[in-house]
Amino acid sequence: MVWFTLLLALLLVGRSHGKAVFAHFMVGNTGNYTTEDATDDVVKAQEAHIDAFALNIAKGDPVNDIALPMFFDVADDQGFQLFFSFDYAGNGPWDMNDVISLINKYGGRDSYYHYGGQPFVSTFEGPANSDDWLSIKQATGCFFVPDWSSLGAKPAVELGTADGLFN
């Protein structure tokens, strides 16, 4: 009986609870990408046990219109996950309606990462636009985890719109 209890204890101690691993991916650097390049990046990420790419996208960057459909198609084909990280620092703040449109367009795809059944969305900076996220969350049902590290964690949480924080 002692051996059984010891074995059971060791088995329980050895159990791990996996957490998702994300890689920050700069979409603005993909202007010359082909489908083969995107596939190669996704396959290498999968081999490295990365669960999803946080697609950093800058407002108004024309590469978004080409790269986003390409990456989501590749991710669908490869069984990989993606989610948006709206960059509010690169080209300035995003228009709330553009954010809503992108989340609603891609958030229902099999390749879009979800947390608790909700499309997972992040930002790089943009705390001055925090109030926009009340409407964005209502219109999209997203789970919002921004990177507002310029504020620090406590002031970022006190804005009252984030469901969690990235850093």
mmCIF file with all atom_site columns, C-alpha atoms in Angstrom, residues 4-167:
data_model
loop_
_atom_site.group_PDB
_atom_site.id
_atom_site.type_symbol
_atom_site.label_atom_id
_atom_site.label_alt_id
_atom_site.label_comp_id
_atom_site.label_asym_id
_atom_site.label_entity_id
_atom_site.label_seq_id
_atom_site.pdbx_PDB_ins_code
_atom_site.Cartn_x
_atom_site.Cartn_y
_atom_site.Cartn_z
_atom_site.occupancy
_atom_site.B_iso_or_equiv
_atom_site.pdbx_formal_charge
_atom_site.auth_seq_id
_atom_site.auth_comp_id
_atom_site.auth_asym_id
_atom_site.auth_atom_id
_atom_site.pdbx_PDB_model_num
ATOM 1   C CA . PHE A 1 4   ? 1.032   2.433  -4.351  1.00 0.00 ? 4   PHE A CA 1
ATOM 2   C CA . THR A 1 5   ? 0.601   5.705  -2.422  1.00 0.00 ? 5   THR A CA 1
ATOM 3   C CA . LEU A 1 6   ? 4.166   6.753  -3.249  1.00 0.00 ? 6   LEU A CA 1
ATOM 4   C CA . LEU A 1 7   ? 3.684   5.898  -6.940  1.00 0.00 ? 7   LEU A CA 1
ATOM 5   C CA . LEU A 1 8   ? 0.394   7.802  -7.060  1.00 0.00 ? 8   LEU A CA 1
ATOM 6   C CA . ALA A 1 9   ? 1.999   10.826 -5.400  1.00 0.00 ? 9   ALA A CA 1
ATOM 7   C CA . LEU A 1 10  ? 4.890   10.795 -7.889  1.00 0.00 ? 10  LEU A CA 1
ATOM 8   C CA . LEU A 1 11  ? 2.491   10.552 -10.830 1.00 0.00 ? 11  LEU A CA 1
ATOM 9   C CA . LEU A 1 12  ? 0.466   13.497 -9.577  1.00 0.00 ? 12  LEU A CA 1
ATOM 10  C CA . VAL A 1 13  ? 3.558   15.596 -8.918  1.00 0.00 ? 13  VAL A CA 1
ATOM 11  C CA . GLY A 1 14  ? 4.792   14.885 -12.445 1.00 0.00 ? 14  GLY A CA 1
ATOM 12  C CA . ARG A 1 15  ? 1.610   16.155 -14.120 1.00 0.00 ? 15  ARG A CA 1
ATOM 13  C CA . SER A 1 16  ? 1.947   19.489 -15.827 1.00 0.00 ? 16  SER A CA 1
ATOM 14  C CA . HIS A 1 17  ? -0.716  21.902 -16.896 1.00 0.00 ? 17  HIS A CA 1
ATOM 15  C CA . GLY A 1 18  ? 0.237   23.359 -20.269 1.00 0.00 ? 18  GLY A CA 1
ATOM 16  C CA . LYS A 1 19  ? -0.120  27.029 -21.055 1.00 0.00 ? 19  LYS A CA 1
ATOM 17  C CA . ALA A 1 20  ? -0.340  28.525 -24.503 1.00 0.00 ? 20  ALA A CA 1
ATOM 18  C CA . VAL A 1 21  ? 2.897   29.813 -26.036 1.00 0.00 ? 21  VAL A CA 1
ATOM 19  C CA . PHE A 1 22  ? 2.709   32.780 -28.414 1.00 0.00 ? 22  PHE A CA 1
ATOM 20  C CA . ALA A 1 23  ? 5.239   34.366 -30.748 1.00 0.00 ? 23  ALA A CA 1
ATOM 21  C CA . HIS A 1 24  ? 4.985   38.021 -31.719 1.00 0.00 ? 24  HIS A CA 1
ATOM 22  C CA . PHE A 1 25  ? 4.913   38.197 -35.523 1.00 0.00 ? 25  PHE A CA 1
ATOM 23  C CA . MET A 1 26  ? 5.500   41.496 -37.354 1.00 0.00 ? 26  MET A CA 1
ATOM 24  C CA . VAL A 1 27  ? 3.149   41.445 -40.353 1.00 0.00 ? 27  VAL A CA 1
ATOM 25  C CA . GLY A 1 28  ? 4.710   44.665 -41.656 1.00 0.00 ? 28  GLY A CA 1
ATOM 26  C CA . ASN A 1 29  ? 7.888   42.711 -42.458 1.00 0.00 ? 29  ASN A CA 1
ATOM 27  C CA . THR A 1 30  ? 6.108   40.328 -44.860 1.00 0.00 ? 30  THR A CA 1
ATOM 28  C CA . GLY A 1 31  ? 5.786   42.571 -47.915 1.00 0.00 ? 31  GLY A CA 1
ATOM 29  C CA . ASN A 1 32  ? 7.675   40.104 -50.132 1.00 0.00 ? 32  ASN A CA 1
ATOM 30  C CA . TYR A 1 33  ? 6.257   36.925 -48.597 1.00 0.00 ? 33  TYR A CA 1
ATOM 31  C CA . THR A 1 34  ? 4.857   34.112 -50.669 1.00 0.00 ? 34  THR A CA 1
ATOM 32  C CA . THR A 1 35  ? 2.504   31.402 -49.466 1.00 0.00 ? 35  THR A CA 1
ATOM 33  C CA . GLU A 1 36  ? 5.558   29.144 -49.209 1.00 0.00 ? 36  GLU A CA 1
ATOM 34  C CA . ASP A 1 37  ? 7.273   31.640 -46.887 1.00 0.00 ? 37  ASP A CA 1
ATOM 35  C CA . ALA A 1 38  ? 4.202   31.849 -44.669 1.00 0.00 ? 38  ALA A CA 1
ATOM 36  C CA . THR A 1 39  ? 3.903   28.058 -44.601 1.00 0.00 ? 39  THR A CA 1
ATOM 37  C CA . ASP A 1 40  ? 7.573   27.726 -43.672 1.00 0.00 ? 40  ASP A CA 1
ATOM 38  C CA . ASP A 1 41  ? 7.152   30.154 -40.745 1.00 0.00 ? 41  ASP A CA 1
ATOM 39  C CA . VAL A 1 42  ? 4.062   28.346 -39.489 1.00 0.00 ? 42  VAL A CA 1
ATOM 40  C CA . VAL A 1 43  ? 5.644   24.897 -39.762 1.00 0.00 ? 43  VAL A CA 1
ATOM 41  C CA . LYS A 1 44  ? 8.767   26.078 -37.939 1.00 0.00 ? 44  LYS A CA 1
ATOM 42  C CA . ALA A 1 45  ? 6.600   27.602 -35.205 1.00 0.00 ? 45  ALA A CA 1
ATOM 43  C CA . GLN A 1 46  ? 4.740   24.320 -34.812 1.00 0.00 ? 46  GLN A CA 1
ATOM 44  C CA . GLU A 1 47  ? 8.039   22.432 -34.597 1.00 0.00 ? 47  GLU A CA 1
ATOM 45  C CA . ALA A 1 48  ? 9.073   24.843 -31.813 1.00 0.00 ? 48  ALA A CA 1
ATOM 46  C CA . HIS A 1 49  ? 5.780   24.089 -29.977 1.00 0.00 ? 49  HIS A CA 1
ATOM 47  C CA . ILE A 1 50  ? 4.430   27.611 -30.464 1.00 0.00 ? 50  ILE A CA 1
ATOM 48  C CA . ASP A 1 51  ? 0.642   27.616 -30.201 1.00 0.00 ? 51  ASP A CA 1
ATOM 49  C CA . ALA A 1 52  ? -0.153  30.868 -32.016 1.00 0.00 ? 52  ALA A CA 1
ATOM 50  C CA . PHE A 1 53  ? 1.280   33.932 -33.689 1.00 0.00 ? 53  PHE A CA 1
ATOM 51  C CA . ALA A 1 54  ? 0.278   37.304 -32.278 1.00 0.00 ? 54  ALA A CA 1
ATOM 52  C CA . LEU A 1 55  ? -0.024  39.133 -35.589 1.00 0.00 ? 55  LEU A CA 1
ATOM 53  C CA . ASN A 1 56  ? 1.254   42.652 -34.977 1.00 0.00 ? 56  ASN A CA 1
ATOM 54  C CA . ILE A 1 57  ? -0.547  44.843 -37.515 1.00 0.00 ? 57  ILE A CA 1
ATOM 55  C CA . ALA A 1 58  ? -0.142  48.590 -37.950 1.00 0.00 ? 58  ALA A CA 1
ATOM 56  C CA . LYS A 1 59  ? -3.020  50.841 -38.929 1.00 0.00 ? 59  LYS A CA 1
ATOM 57  C CA . GLY A 1 60  ? -3.196  51.532 -42.659 1.00 0.00 ? 60  GLY A CA 1
ATOM 58  C CA . ASP A 1 61  ? -0.276  49.274 -43.615 1.00 0.00 ? 61  ASP A CA 1
ATOM 59  C CA . PRO A 1 62  ? -1.065  48.030 -47.140 1.00 0.00 ? 62  PRO A CA 1
ATOM 60  C CA . VAL A 1 63  ? 0.743   44.731 -46.479 1.00 0.00 ? 63  VAL A CA 1
ATOM 61  C CA . ASN A 1 64  ? -2.117  43.778 -44.114 1.00 0.00 ? 64  ASN A CA 1
ATOM 62  C CA . ASP A 1 65  ? -4.520  43.331 -47.048 1.00 0.00 ? 65  ASP A CA 1
ATOM 63  C CA . ILE A 1 66  ? -2.203  40.752 -48.638 1.00 0.00 ? 66  ILE A CA 1
ATOM 64  C CA . ALA A 1 67  ? -0.630  39.081 -45.609 1.00 0.00 ? 67  ALA A CA 1
ATOM 65  C CA . LEU A 1 68  ? -3.684  38.520 -43.425 1.00 0.00 ? 68  LEU A CA 1
ATOM 66  C CA . PRO A 1 69  ? -5.696  36.362 -45.853 1.00 0.00 ? 69  PRO A CA 1
ATOM 67  C CA . MET A 1 70  ? -2.518  34.490 -46.816 1.00 0.00 ? 70  MET A CA 1
ATOM 68  C CA . PHE A 1 71  ? -1.547  33.728 -43.207 1.00 0.00 ? 71  PHE A CA 1
ATOM 69  C CA . PHE A 1 72  ? -5.056  32.717 -42.180 1.00 0.00 ? 72  PHE A CA 1
ATOM 70  C CA . ASP A 1 73  ? -5.333  30.385 -45.189 1.00 0.00 ? 73  ASP A CA 1
ATOM 71  C CA . VAL A 1 74  ? -1.968  28.815 -44.341 1.00 0.00 ? 74  VAL A CA 1
ATOM 72  C CA . ALA A 1 75  ? -2.895  28.535 -40.659 1.00 0.00 ? 75  ALA A CA 1
ATOM 73  C CA . ASP A 1 76  ? -6.201  26.853 -41.600 1.00 0.00 ? 76  ASP A CA 1
ATOM 74  C CA . ASP A 1 77  ? -4.314  24.374 -43.800 1.00 0.00 ? 77  ASP A CA 1
ATOM 75  C CA . GLN A 1 78  ? -1.654  23.661 -41.157 1.00 0.00 ? 78  GLN A CA 1
ATOM 76  C CA . GLY A 1 79  ? -3.894  23.549 -38.080 1.00 0.00 ? 79  GLY A CA 1
ATOM 77  C CA . PHE A 1 80  ? -2.174  26.582 -36.545 1.00 0.00 ? 80  PHE A CA 1
ATOM 78  C CA . GLN A 1 81  ? -3.602  29.513 -34.592 1.00 0.00 ? 81  GLN A CA 1
ATOM 79  C CA . LEU A 1 82  ? -3.318  33.282 -35.072 1.00 0.00 ? 82  LEU A CA 1
ATOM 80  C CA . PHE A 1 83  ? -4.687  36.348 -33.308 1.00 0.00 ? 83  PHE A CA 1
ATOM 81  C CA . PHE A 1 84  ? -4.474  40.088 -33.769 1.00 0.00 ? 84  PHE A CA 1
ATOM 82  C CA . SER A 1 85  ? -2.195  42.435 -31.900 1.00 0.00 ? 85  SER A CA 1
ATOM 83  C CA . PHE A 1 86  ? -3.259  45.882 -33.083 1.00 0.00 ? 86  PHE A CA 1
ATOM 84  C CA . ASP A 1 87  ? -0.214  48.162 -33.073 1.00 0.00 ? 87  ASP A CA 1
ATOM 85  C CA . TYR A 1 88  ? -1.209  51.623 -31.859 1.00 0.00 ? 88  TYR A CA 1
ATOM 86  C CA . ALA A 1 89  ? 2.366   52.915 -31.807 1.00 0.00 ? 89  ALA A CA 1
ATOM 87  C CA . GLY A 1 90  ? 3.638   52.254 -35.343 1.00 0.00 ? 90  GLY A CA 1
ATOM 88  C CA . ASN A 1 91  ? 1.223   54.265 -37.483 1.00 0.00 ? 91  ASN A CA 1
ATOM 89  C CA . GLY A 1 92  ? -0.891  55.691 -34.700 1.00 0.00 ? 92  GLY A CA 1
ATOM 90  C CA . PRO A 1 93  ? -4.188  54.600 -33.179 1.00 0.00 ? 93  PRO A CA 1
ATOM 91  C CA . TRP A 1 94  ? -6.564  52.294 -34.986 1.00 0.00 ? 94  TRP A CA 1
ATOM 92  C CA . ASP A 1 95  ? -10.050 53.390 -35.957 1.00 0.00 ? 95  ASP A CA 1
ATOM 93  C CA . MET A 1 96  ? -12.491 51.461 -33.783 1.00 0.00 ? 96  MET A CA 1
ATOM 94  C CA . ASN A 1 97  ? -14.598 50.387 -36.789 1.00 0.00 ? 97  ASN A CA 1
ATOM 95  C CA . ASP A 1 98  ? -11.551 48.959 -38.576 1.00 0.00 ? 98  ASP A CA 1
ATOM 96  C CA . VAL A 1 99  ? -10.690 46.906 -35.479 1.00 0.00 ? 99  VAL A CA 1
ATOM 97  C CA . ILE A 1 100 ? -14.254 45.609 -35.226 1.00 0.00 ? 100 ILE A CA 1
ATOM 98  C CA . SER A 1 101 ? -14.287 44.732 -38.918 1.00 0.00 ? 101 SER A CA 1
ATOM 99  C CA . LEU A 1 102 ? -11.052 42.711 -38.749 1.00 0.00 ? 102 LEU A CA 1
ATOM 100 C CA . ILE A 1 103 ? -12.035 40.828 -35.600 1.00 0.00 ? 103 ILE A CA 1
ATOM 101 C CA . ASN A 1 104 ? -15.455 39.989 -37.024 1.00 0.00 ? 104 ASN A CA 1
ATOM 102 C CA . LYS A 1 105 ? -13.970 38.998 -40.387 1.00 0.00 ? 105 LYS A CA 1
ATOM 103 C CA . TYR A 1 106 ? -11.324 36.625 -39.013 1.00 0.00 ? 106 TYR A CA 1
ATOM 104 C CA . GLY A 1 107 ? -12.439 35.824 -35.450 1.00 0.00 ? 107 GLY A CA 1
ATOM 105 C CA . GLY A 1 108 ? -14.732 32.997 -36.520 1.00 0.00 ? 108 GLY A CA 1
ATOM 106 C CA . ARG A 1 109 ? -12.115 31.132 -38.506 1.00 0.00 ? 109 ARG A CA 1
ATOM 107 C CA . ASP A 1 110 ? -10.808 27.800 -37.240 1.00 0.00 ? 110 ASP A CA 1
ATOM 108 C CA . SER A 1 111 ? -7.314  29.272 -37.222 1.00 0.00 ? 111 SER A CA 1
ATOM 109 C CA . TYR A 1 112 ? -8.229  32.236 -35.026 1.00 0.00 ? 112 TYR A CA 1
ATOM 110 C CA . TYR A 1 113 ? -7.116  31.680 -31.418 1.00 0.00 ? 113 TYR A CA 1
ATOM 111 C CA . HIS A 1 114 ? -9.909  31.715 -28.846 1.00 0.00 ? 114 HIS A CA 1
ATOM 112 C CA . TYR A 1 115 ? -9.828  31.903 -25.076 1.00 0.00 ? 115 TYR A CA 1
ATOM 113 C CA . GLY A 1 116 ? -12.927 30.778 -23.218 1.00 0.00 ? 116 GLY A CA 1
ATOM 114 C CA . GLY A 1 117 ? -14.825 30.648 -26.508 1.00 0.00 ? 117 GLY A CA 1
ATOM 115 C CA . GLN A 1 118 ? -13.982 34.268 -27.329 1.00 0.00 ? 118 GLN A CA 1
ATOM 116 C CA . PRO A 1 119 ? -11.654 35.601 -30.046 1.00 0.00 ? 119 PRO A CA 1
ATOM 117 C CA . PHE A 1 120 ? -8.418  36.564 -28.285 1.00 0.00 ? 120 PHE A CA 1
ATOM 118 C CA . VAL A 1 121 ? -7.202  40.083 -29.139 1.00 0.00 ? 121 VAL A CA 1
ATOM 119 C CA . SER A 1 122 ? -4.227  42.147 -28.064 1.00 0.00 ? 122 SER A CA 1
ATOM 120 C CA . THR A 1 123 ? -2.645  45.498 -28.789 1.00 0.00 ? 123 THR A CA 1
ATOM 121 C CA . PHE A 1 124 ? 0.769   47.010 -28.695 1.00 0.00 ? 124 PHE A CA 1
ATOM 122 C CA . GLU A 1 125 ? 0.233   50.185 -26.689 1.00 0.00 ? 125 GLU A CA 1
ATOM 123 C CA . GLY A 1 126 ? -2.828  52.390 -27.212 1.00 0.00 ? 126 GLY A CA 1
ATOM 124 C CA . PRO A 1 127 ? -3.990  52.995 -23.635 1.00 0.00 ? 127 PRO A CA 1
ATOM 125 C CA . ALA A 1 128 ? -5.277  56.440 -24.656 1.00 0.00 ? 128 ALA A CA 1
ATOM 126 C CA . ASN A 1 129 ? -7.864  54.556 -26.747 1.00 0.00 ? 129 ASN A CA 1
ATOM 127 C CA . SER A 1 130 ? -8.914  52.303 -23.894 1.00 0.00 ? 130 SER A CA 1
ATOM 128 C CA . ASP A 1 131 ? -12.532 53.459 -23.980 1.00 0.00 ? 131 ASP A CA 1
ATOM 129 C CA . ASP A 1 132 ? -12.836 52.289 -27.622 1.00 0.00 ? 132 ASP A CA 1
ATOM 130 C CA . TRP A 1 133 ? -12.468 48.744 -26.360 1.00 0.00 ? 133 TRP A CA 1
ATOM 131 C CA . LEU A 1 134 ? -15.764 48.867 -24.485 1.00 0.00 ? 134 LEU A CA 1
ATOM 132 C CA . SER A 1 135 ? -17.540 49.181 -27.854 1.00 0.00 ? 135 SER A CA 1
ATOM 133 C CA . ILE A 1 136 ? -15.132 46.836 -29.645 1.00 0.00 ? 136 ILE A CA 1
ATOM 134 C CA . LYS A 1 137 ? -15.658 44.102 -27.048 1.00 0.00 ? 137 LYS A CA 1
ATOM 135 C CA . GLN A 1 138 ? -19.426 44.537 -27.242 1.00 0.00 ? 138 GLN A CA 1
ATOM 136 C CA . ALA A 1 139 ? -19.400 44.363 -31.071 1.00 0.00 ? 139 ALA A CA 1
ATOM 137 C CA . THR A 1 140 ? -17.041 41.378 -31.331 1.00 0.00 ? 140 THR A CA 1
ATOM 138 C CA . GLY A 1 141 ? -17.305 39.415 -28.095 1.00 0.00 ? 141 GLY A CA 1
ATOM 139 C CA . CYS A 1 142 ? -13.506 39.370 -27.914 1.00 0.00 ? 142 CYS A CA 1
ATOM 140 C CA . PHE A 1 143 ? -11.299 38.603 -24.924 1.00 0.00 ? 143 PHE A CA 1
ATOM 141 C CA . PHE A 1 144 ? -9.022  41.644 -24.709 1.00 0.00 ? 144 PHE A CA 1
ATOM 142 C CA . VAL A 1 145 ? -5.432  41.379 -23.419 1.00 0.00 ? 145 VAL A CA 1
ATOM 143 C CA . PRO A 1 146 ? -3.438  44.488 -24.413 1.00 0.00 ? 146 PRO A CA 1
ATOM 144 C CA . ASP A 1 147 ? 0.227   45.312 -23.947 1.00 0.00 ? 147 ASP A CA 1
ATOM 145 C CA . TRP A 1 148 ? 0.003   48.671 -22.220 1.00 0.00 ? 148 TRP A CA 1
ATOM 146 C CA . SER A 1 149 ? 3.370   48.284 -20.527 1.00 0.00 ? 149 SER A CA 1
ATOM 147 C CA . SER A 1 150 ? 4.053   52.009 -20.912 1.00 0.00 ? 150 SER A CA 1
ATOM 148 C CA . LEU A 1 151 ? 1.523   52.529 -18.096 1.00 0.00 ? 151 LEU A CA 1
ATOM 149 C CA . GLY A 1 152 ? 2.566   49.715 -15.832 1.00 0.00 ? 152 GLY A CA 1
ATOM 150 C CA . ALA A 1 153 ? 0.259   46.922 -14.732 1.00 0.00 ? 153 ALA A CA 1
ATOM 151 C CA . LYS A 1 154 ? -1.795  48.624 -12.011 1.00 0.00 ? 154 LYS A CA 1
ATOM 152 C CA . PRO A 1 155 ? -2.722  51.757 -14.023 1.00 0.00 ? 155 PRO A CA 1
ATOM 153 C CA . ALA A 1 156 ? -3.452  49.594 -17.090 1.00 0.00 ? 156 ALA A CA 1
ATOM 154 C CA . VAL A 1 157 ? -5.877  47.421 -15.122 1.00 0.00 ? 157 VAL A CA 1
ATOM 155 C CA . GLU A 1 158 ? -7.460  50.497 -13.553 1.00 0.00 ? 158 GLU A CA 1
ATOM 156 C CA . LEU A 1 159 ? -8.555  51.678 -17.018 1.00 0.00 ? 159 LEU A CA 1
ATOM 157 C CA . GLY A 1 160 ? -11.196 48.974 -16.683 1.00 0.00 ? 160 GLY A CA 1
ATOM 158 C CA . THR A 1 161 ? -11.304 47.616 -20.234 1.00 0.00 ? 161 THR A CA 1
ATOM 159 C CA . ALA A 1 162 ? -8.676  44.858 -20.299 1.00 0.00 ? 162 ALA A CA 1
ATOM 160 C CA . ASP A 1 163 ? -9.511  41.244 -19.488 1.00 0.00 ? 163 ASP A CA 1
ATOM 161 C CA . GLY A 1 164 ? -5.797  40.590 -18.844 1.00 0.00 ? 164 GLY A CA 1
ATOM 162 C CA . LEU A 1 165 ? -2.437  42.131 -19.721 1.00 0.00 ? 165 LEU A CA 1
ATOM 163 C CA . PHE A 1 166 ? 0.417   41.249 -22.033 1.00 0.00 ? 166 PHE A CA 1
ATOM 164 C CA . ASN A 1 167 ? 3.992   42.361 -21.588 1.00 0.00 ? 167 ASN A CA 1
#
